[in-house]
Structures are given as structure tokens and as C-alpha cells.
mmCIF file of N, CA and C in Angstrom:
data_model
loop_
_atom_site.group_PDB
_atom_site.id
_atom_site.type_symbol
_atom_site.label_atom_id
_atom_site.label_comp_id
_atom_site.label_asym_id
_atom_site.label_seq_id
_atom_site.Cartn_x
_atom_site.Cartn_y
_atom_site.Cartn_z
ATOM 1 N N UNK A 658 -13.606 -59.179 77.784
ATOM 2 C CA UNK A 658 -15.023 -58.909 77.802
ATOM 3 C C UNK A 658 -15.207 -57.418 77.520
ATOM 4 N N UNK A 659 -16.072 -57.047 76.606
ATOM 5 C CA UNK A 659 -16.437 -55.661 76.227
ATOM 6 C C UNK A 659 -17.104 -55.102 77.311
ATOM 7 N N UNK A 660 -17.536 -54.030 77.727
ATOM 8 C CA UNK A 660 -18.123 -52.931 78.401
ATOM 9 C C UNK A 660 -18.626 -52.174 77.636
ATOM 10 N N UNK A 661 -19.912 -51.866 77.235
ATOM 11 C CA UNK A 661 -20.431 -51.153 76.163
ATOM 12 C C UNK A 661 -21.578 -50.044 76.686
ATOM 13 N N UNK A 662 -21.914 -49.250 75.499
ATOM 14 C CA UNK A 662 -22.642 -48.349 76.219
ATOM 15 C C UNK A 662 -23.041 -47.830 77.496
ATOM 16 N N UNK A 663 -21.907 -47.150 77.664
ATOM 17 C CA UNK A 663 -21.267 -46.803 79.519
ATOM 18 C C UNK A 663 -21.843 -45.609 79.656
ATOM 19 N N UNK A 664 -23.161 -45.355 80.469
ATOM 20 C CA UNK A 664 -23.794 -43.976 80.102
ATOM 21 C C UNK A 664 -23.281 -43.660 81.667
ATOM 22 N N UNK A 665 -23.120 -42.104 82.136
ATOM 23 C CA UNK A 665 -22.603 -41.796 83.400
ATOM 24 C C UNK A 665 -23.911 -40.694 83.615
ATOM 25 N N UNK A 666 -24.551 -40.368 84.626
ATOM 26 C CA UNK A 666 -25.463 -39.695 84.864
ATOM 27 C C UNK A 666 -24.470 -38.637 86.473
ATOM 28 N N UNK A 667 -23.839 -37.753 86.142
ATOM 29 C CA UNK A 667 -23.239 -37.151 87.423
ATOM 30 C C UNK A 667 -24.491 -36.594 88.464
ATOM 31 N N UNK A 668 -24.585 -36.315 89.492
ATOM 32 C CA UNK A 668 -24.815 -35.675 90.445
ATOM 33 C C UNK A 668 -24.641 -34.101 90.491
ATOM 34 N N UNK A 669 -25.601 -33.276 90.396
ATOM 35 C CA UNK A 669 -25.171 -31.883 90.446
ATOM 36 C C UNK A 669 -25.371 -31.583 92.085
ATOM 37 N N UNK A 670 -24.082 -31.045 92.227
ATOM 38 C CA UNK A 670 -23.569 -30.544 93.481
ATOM 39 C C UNK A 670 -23.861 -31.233 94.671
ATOM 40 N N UNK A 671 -23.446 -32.757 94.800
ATOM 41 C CA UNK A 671 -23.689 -33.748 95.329
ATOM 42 C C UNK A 671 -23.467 -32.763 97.216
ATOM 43 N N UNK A 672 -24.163 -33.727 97.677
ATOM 44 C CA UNK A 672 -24.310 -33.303 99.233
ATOM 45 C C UNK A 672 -23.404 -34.804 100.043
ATOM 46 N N UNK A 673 -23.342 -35.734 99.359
ATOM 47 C CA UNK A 673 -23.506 -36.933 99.989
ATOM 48 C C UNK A 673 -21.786 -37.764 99.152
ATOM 49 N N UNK A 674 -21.155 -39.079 99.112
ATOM 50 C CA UNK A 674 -19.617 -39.520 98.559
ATOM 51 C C UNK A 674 -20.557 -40.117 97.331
ATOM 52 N N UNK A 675 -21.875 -40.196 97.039
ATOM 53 C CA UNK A 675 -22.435 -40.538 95.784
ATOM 54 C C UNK A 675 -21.917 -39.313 94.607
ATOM 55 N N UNK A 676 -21.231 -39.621 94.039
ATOM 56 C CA UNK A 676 -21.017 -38.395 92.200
ATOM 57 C C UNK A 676 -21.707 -38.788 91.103
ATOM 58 N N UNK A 677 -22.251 -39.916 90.950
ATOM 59 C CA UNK A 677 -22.775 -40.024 89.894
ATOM 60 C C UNK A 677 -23.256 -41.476 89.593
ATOM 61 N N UNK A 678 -24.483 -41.919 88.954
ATOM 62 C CA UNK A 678 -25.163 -42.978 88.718
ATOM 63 C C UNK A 678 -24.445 -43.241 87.304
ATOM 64 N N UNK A 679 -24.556 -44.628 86.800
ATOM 65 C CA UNK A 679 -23.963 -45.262 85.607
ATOM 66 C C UNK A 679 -24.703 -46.624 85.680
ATOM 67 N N UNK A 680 -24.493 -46.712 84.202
ATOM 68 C CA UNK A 680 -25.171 -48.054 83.318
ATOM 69 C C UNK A 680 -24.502 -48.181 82.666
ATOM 70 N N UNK A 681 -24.469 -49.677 81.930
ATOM 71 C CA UNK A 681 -23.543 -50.221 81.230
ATOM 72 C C UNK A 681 -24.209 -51.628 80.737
ATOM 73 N N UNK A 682 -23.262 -52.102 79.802
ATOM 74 C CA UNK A 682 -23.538 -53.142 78.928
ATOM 75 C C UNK A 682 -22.278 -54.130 79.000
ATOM 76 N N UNK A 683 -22.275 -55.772 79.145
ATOM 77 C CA UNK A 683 -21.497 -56.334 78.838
ATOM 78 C C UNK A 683 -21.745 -57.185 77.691
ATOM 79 N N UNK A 684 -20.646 -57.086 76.597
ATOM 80 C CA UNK A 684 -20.490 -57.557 75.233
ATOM 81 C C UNK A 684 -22.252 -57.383 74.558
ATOM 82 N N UNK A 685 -22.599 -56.334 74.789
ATOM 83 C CA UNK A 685 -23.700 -55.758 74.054
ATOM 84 C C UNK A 685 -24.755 -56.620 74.335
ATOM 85 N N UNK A 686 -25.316 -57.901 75.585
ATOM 86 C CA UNK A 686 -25.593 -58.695 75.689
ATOM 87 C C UNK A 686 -27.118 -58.217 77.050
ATOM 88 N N UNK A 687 -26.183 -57.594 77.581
ATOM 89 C CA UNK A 687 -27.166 -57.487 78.767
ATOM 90 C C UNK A 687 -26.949 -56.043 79.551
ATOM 91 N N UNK A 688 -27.507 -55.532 79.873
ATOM 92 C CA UNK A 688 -27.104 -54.071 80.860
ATOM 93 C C UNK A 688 -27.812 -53.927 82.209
ATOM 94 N N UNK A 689 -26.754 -53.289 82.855
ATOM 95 C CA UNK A 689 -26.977 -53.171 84.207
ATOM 96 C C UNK A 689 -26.976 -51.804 84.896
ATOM 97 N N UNK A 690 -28.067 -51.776 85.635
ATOM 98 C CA UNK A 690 -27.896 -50.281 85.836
ATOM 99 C C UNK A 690 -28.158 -49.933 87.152
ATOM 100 N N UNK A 691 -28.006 -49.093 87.750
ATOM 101 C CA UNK A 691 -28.275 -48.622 89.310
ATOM 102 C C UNK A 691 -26.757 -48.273 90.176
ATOM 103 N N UNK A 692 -25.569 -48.677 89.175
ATOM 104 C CA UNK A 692 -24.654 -48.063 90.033
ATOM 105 C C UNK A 692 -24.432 -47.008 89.770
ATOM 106 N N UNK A 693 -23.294 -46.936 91.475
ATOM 107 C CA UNK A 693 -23.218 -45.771 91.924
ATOM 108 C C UNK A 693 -21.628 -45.378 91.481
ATOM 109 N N UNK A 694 -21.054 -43.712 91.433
ATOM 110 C CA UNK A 694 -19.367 -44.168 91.777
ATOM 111 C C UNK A 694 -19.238 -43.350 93.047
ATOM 112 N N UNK A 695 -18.993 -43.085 93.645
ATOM 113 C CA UNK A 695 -18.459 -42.130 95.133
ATOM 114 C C UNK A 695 -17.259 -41.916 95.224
ATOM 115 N N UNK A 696 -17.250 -40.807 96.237
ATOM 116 C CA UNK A 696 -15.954 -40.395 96.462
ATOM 117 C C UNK A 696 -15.807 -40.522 98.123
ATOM 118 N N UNK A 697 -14.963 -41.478 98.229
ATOM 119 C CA UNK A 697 -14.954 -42.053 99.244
ATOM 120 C C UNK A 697 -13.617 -40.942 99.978
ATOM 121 N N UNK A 698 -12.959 -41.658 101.136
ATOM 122 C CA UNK A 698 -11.679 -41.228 101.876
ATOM 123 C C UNK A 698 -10.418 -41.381 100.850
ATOM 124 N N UNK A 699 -10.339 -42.479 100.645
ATOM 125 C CA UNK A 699 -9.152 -43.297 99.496
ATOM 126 C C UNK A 699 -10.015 -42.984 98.096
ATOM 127 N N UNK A 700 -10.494 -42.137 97.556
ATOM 128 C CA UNK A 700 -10.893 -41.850 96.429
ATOM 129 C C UNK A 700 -11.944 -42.297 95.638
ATOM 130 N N UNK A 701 -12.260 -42.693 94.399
ATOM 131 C CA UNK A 701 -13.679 -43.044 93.632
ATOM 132 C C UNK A 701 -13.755 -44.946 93.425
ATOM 133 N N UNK A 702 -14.893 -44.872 93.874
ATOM 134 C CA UNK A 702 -15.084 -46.330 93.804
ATOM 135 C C UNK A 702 -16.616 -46.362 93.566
ATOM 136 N N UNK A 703 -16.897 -48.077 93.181
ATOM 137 C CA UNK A 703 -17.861 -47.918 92.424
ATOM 138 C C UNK A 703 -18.991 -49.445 93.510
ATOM 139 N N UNK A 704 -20.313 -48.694 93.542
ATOM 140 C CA UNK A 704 -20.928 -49.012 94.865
ATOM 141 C C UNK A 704 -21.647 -49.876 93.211
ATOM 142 N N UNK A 705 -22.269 -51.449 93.859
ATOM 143 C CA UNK A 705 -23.041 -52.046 93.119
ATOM 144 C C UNK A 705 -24.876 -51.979 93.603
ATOM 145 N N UNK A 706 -25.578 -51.719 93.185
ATOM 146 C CA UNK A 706 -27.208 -51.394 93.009
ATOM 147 C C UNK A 706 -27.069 -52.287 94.410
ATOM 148 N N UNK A 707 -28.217 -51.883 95.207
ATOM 149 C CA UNK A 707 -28.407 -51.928 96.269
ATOM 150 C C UNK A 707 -30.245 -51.531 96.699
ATOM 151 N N UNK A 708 -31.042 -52.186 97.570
ATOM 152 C CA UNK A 708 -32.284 -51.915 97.987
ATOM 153 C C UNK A 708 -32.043 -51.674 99.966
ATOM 154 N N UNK A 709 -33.341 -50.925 99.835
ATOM 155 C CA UNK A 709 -33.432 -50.406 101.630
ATOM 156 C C UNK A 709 -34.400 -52.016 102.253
ATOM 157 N N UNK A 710 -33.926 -52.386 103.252
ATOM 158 C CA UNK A 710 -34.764 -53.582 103.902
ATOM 159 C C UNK A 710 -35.648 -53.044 104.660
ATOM 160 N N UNK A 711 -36.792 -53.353 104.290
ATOM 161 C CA UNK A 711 -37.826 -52.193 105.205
ATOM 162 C C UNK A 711 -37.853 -52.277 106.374
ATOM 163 N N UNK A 712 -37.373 -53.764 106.895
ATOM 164 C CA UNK A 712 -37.580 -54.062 108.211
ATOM 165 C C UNK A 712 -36.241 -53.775 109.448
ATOM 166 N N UNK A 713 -35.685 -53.713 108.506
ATOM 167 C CA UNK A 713 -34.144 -52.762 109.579
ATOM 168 C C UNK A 713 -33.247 -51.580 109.020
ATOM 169 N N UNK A 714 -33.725 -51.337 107.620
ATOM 170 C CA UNK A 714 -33.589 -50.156 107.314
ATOM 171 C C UNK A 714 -32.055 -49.799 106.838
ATOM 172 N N UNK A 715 -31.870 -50.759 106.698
ATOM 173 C CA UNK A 715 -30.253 -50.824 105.977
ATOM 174 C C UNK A 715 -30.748 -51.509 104.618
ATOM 175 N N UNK A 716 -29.412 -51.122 104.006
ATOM 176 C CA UNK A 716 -29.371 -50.953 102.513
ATOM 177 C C UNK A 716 -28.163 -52.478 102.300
ATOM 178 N N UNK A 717 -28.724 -53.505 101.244
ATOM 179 C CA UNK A 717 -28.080 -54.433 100.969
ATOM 180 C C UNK A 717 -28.040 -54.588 99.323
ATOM 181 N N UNK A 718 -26.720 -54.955 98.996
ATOM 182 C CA UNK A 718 -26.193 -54.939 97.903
ATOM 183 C C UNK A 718 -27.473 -56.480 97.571
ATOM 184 N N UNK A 719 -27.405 -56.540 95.691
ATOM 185 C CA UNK A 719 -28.045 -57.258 95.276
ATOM 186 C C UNK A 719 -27.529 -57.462 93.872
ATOM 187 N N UNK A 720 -26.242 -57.242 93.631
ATOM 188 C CA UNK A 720 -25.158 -58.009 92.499
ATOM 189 C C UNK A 720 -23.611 -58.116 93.041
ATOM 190 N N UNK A 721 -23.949 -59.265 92.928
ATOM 191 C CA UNK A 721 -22.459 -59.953 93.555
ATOM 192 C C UNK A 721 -21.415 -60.390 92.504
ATOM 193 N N UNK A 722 -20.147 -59.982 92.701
ATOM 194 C CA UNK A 722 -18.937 -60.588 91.733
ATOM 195 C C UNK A 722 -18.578 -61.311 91.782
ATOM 196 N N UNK A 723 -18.648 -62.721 91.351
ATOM 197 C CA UNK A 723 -17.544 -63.638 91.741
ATOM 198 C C UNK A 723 -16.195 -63.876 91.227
ATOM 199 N N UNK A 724 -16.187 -62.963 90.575
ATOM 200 C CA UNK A 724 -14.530 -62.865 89.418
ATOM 201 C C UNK A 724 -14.411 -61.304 89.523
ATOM 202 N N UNK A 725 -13.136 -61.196 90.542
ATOM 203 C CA UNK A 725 -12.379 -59.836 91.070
ATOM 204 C C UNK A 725 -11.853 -59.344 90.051
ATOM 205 N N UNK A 726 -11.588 -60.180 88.571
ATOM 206 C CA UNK A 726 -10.609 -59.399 87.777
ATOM 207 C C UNK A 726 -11.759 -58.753 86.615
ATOM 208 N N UNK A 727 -12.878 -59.368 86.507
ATOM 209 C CA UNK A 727 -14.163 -58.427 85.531
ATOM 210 C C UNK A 727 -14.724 -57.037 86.747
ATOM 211 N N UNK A 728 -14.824 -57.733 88.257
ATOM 212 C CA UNK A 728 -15.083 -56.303 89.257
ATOM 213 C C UNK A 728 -14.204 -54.915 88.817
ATOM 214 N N UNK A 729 -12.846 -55.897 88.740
ATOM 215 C CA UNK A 729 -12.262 -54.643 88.268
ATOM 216 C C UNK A 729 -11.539 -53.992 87.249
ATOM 217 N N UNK A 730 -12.089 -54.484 86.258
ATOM 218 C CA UNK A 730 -12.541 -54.526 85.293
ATOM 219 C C UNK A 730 -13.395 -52.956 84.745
ATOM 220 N N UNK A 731 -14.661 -53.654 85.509
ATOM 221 C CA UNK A 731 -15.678 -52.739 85.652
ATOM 222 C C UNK A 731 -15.718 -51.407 86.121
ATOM 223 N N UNK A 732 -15.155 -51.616 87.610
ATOM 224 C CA UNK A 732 -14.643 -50.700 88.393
ATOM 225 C C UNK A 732 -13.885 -49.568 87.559
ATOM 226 N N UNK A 733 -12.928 -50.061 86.840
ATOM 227 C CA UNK A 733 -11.808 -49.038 85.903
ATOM 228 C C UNK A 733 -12.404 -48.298 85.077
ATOM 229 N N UNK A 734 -13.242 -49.005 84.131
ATOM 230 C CA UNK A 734 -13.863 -48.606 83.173
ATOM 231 C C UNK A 734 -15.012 -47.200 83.456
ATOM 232 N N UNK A 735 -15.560 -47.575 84.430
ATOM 233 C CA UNK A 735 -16.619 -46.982 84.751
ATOM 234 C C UNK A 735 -15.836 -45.656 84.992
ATOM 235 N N UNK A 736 -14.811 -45.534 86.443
ATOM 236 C CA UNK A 736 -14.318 -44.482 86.600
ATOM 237 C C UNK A 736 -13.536 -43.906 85.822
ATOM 238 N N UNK A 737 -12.858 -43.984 84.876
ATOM 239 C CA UNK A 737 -11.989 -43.942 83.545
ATOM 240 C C UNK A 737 -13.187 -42.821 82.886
ATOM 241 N N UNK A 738 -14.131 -43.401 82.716
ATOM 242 C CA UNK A 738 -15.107 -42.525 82.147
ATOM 243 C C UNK A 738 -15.958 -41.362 82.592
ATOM 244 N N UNK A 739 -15.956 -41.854 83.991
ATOM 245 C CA UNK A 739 -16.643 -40.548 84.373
ATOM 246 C C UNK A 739 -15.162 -39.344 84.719
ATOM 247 N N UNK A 740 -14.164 -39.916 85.122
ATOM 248 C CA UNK A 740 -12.942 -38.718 84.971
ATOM 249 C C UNK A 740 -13.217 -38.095 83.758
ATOM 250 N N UNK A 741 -13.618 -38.650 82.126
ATOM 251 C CA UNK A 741 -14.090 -37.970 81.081
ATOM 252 C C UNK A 741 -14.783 -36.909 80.963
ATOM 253 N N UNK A 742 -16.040 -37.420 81.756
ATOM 254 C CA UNK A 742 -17.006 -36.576 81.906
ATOM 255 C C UNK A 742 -17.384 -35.208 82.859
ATOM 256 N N UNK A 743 -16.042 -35.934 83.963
ATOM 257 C CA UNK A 743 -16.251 -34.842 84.716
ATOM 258 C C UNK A 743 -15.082 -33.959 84.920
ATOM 259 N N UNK A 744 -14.287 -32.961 84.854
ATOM 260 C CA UNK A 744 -13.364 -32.533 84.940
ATOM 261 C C UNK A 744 -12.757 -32.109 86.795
ATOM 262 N N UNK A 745 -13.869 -31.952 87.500
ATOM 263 C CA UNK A 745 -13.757 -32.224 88.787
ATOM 264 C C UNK A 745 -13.321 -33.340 89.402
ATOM 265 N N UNK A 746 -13.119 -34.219 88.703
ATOM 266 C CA UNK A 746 -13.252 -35.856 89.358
ATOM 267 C C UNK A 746 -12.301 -35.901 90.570
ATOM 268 N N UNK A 747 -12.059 -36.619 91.536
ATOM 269 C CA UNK A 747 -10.838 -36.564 92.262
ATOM 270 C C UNK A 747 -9.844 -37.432 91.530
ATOM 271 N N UNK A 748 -8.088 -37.372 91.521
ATOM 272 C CA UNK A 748 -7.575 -38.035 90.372
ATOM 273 C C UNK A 748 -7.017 -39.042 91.039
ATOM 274 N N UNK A 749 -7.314 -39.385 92.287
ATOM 275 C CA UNK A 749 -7.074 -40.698 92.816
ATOM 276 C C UNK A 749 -7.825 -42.046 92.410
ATOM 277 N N UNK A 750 -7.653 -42.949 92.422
ATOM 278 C CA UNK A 750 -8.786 -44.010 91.974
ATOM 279 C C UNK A 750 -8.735 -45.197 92.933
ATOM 280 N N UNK A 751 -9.673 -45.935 93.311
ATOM 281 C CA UNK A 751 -9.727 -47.364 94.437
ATOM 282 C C UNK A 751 -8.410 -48.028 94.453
ATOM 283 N N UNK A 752 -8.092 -48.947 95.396
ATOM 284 C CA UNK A 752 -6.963 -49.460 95.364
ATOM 285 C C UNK A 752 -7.369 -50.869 94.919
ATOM 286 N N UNK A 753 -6.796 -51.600 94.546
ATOM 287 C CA UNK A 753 -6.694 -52.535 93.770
ATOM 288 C C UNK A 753 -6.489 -53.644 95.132
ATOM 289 N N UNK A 754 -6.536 -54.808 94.643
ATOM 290 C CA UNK A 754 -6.595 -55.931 95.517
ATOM 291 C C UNK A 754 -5.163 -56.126 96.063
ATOM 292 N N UNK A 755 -4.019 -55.020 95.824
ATOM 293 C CA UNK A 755 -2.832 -55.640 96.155
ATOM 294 C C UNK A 755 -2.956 -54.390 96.634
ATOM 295 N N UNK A 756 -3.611 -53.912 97.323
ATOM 296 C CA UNK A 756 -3.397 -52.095 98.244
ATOM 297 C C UNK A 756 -2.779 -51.386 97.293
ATOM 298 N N UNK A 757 -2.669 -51.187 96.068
ATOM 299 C CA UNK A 757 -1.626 -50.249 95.473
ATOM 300 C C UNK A 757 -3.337 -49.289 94.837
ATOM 301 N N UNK A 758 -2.882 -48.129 94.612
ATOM 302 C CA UNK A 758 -3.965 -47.686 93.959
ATOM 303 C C UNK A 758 -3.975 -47.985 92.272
ATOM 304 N N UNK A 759 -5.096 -47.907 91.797
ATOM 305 C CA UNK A 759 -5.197 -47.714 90.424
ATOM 306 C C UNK A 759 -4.488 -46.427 89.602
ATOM 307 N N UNK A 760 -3.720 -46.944 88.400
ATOM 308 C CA UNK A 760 -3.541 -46.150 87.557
ATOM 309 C C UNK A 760 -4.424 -45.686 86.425
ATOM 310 N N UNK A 761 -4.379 -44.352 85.517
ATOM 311 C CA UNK A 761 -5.550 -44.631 84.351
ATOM 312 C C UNK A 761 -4.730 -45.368 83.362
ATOM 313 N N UNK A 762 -3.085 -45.516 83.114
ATOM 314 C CA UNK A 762 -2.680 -46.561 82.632
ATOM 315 C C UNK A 762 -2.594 -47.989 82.971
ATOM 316 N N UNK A 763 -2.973 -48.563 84.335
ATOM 317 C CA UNK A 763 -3.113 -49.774 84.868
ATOM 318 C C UNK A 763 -3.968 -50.529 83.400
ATOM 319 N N UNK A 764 -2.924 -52.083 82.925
ATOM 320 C CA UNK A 764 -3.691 -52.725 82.379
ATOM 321 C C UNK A 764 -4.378 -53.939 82.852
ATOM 322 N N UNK A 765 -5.803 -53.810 83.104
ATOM 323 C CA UNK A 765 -6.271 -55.031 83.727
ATOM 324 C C UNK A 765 -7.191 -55.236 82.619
ATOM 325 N N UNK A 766 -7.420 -56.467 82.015
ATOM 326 C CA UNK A 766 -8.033 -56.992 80.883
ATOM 327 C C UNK A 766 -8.892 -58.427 81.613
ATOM 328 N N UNK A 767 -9.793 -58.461 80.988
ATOM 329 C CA UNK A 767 -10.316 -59.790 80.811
ATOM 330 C C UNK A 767 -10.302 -60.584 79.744
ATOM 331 N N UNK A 768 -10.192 -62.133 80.027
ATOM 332 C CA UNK A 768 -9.841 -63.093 78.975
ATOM 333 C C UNK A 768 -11.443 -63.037 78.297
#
């Protein structure tokens, strides 16, 4: 599956583990936008669009993955690119579903 027009919007001089907003396109078909990537404890990971519940005031995700290997997929891609963009980036990346961390050579593909 393609990932297309991957725009990264960084954060100047972030206060907060948010670095930067991103949008994207799959197979030039549809785009999605509102994520986040952060820099978490274990390094950059990528938060999916999310709204505040007015009535308890927590924040709930509102795109769900059901296929871990396009999440991460996504996940790679996204941060792959903003390491591009940003020369600060931290050079650690999320750990992968088998606890190992990500490489920027890790090949994870979708059929």
C-alpha cells in the first residue's frame, strides 16, 4: 500500500512529547490528517487524531487499526520522514510488536 503526500508540520520549540502534526494519503485515494508524532520515554511514536469529551474531559482516539502491519506501516513512514525534516529528531524509534525497537532499515511492507 502506498503512503502518499506525507506533509509533516513540526512544532517550534515544543513545550509538551507532541513534535509535530502530519497528513498523509493512502494509494492517493483518501487522506488523513490530525496526527500527531511525540517524543515519548522509549522514543517517537505516532498518536492517531483524537477529540476532548466535554463531559469528562479526556481525550479519545477516533481512528482505529485493525491491521498492525499497515499501523506500522504508517507509523515508519511517518517517522522516517519527519527524521528528514527534522535534524533534531531523537534517533530512537517505537518498538515494534516484538519489543525490539525500529530500525530506519527495518523492512515492513504491506501486501
Amino acid at each position: 500500500m502506498d503512503i502518499t503526500n506525507i506533509k509533516i508540520f513540526p512544532i517550534q520549540n515544543p513545550k509538551g512529547k507532541v513534535v509535530a502534526m502530519c497528513s498523509f494519503s493512502l494509494q492517493d485515494k483518501i487522506t488523513f490528517s490530525g496526527f500527531s508524532i511525540l517524543n515519548g520515554d522509549k522514543g517517537l511514536w505516532i498518536s492517531t487524531p483524537s477529540r476532548k469529551n466535554p463531559k469528562t474531559g479526556k481525550y479519545a482516539s477516533y481512528v482505529f487499526f485493525n491491521d498492525k502491519t499497515l499501523k506500522s506501516l504508517i507509523d515508519k513512514t511517518l517517522i522516517t520522514e519527519y527524521k528528514k525534516t527534522n535534524k533534531d529528531a531523537p534517533k530512537n524509534s517505537p518498538k515494534s510488536d516484538n519489543g525490539e525497537f525500529l530500525d530506519d532499515d527495518d523492512d515492513i511492507s504491506f501486501p
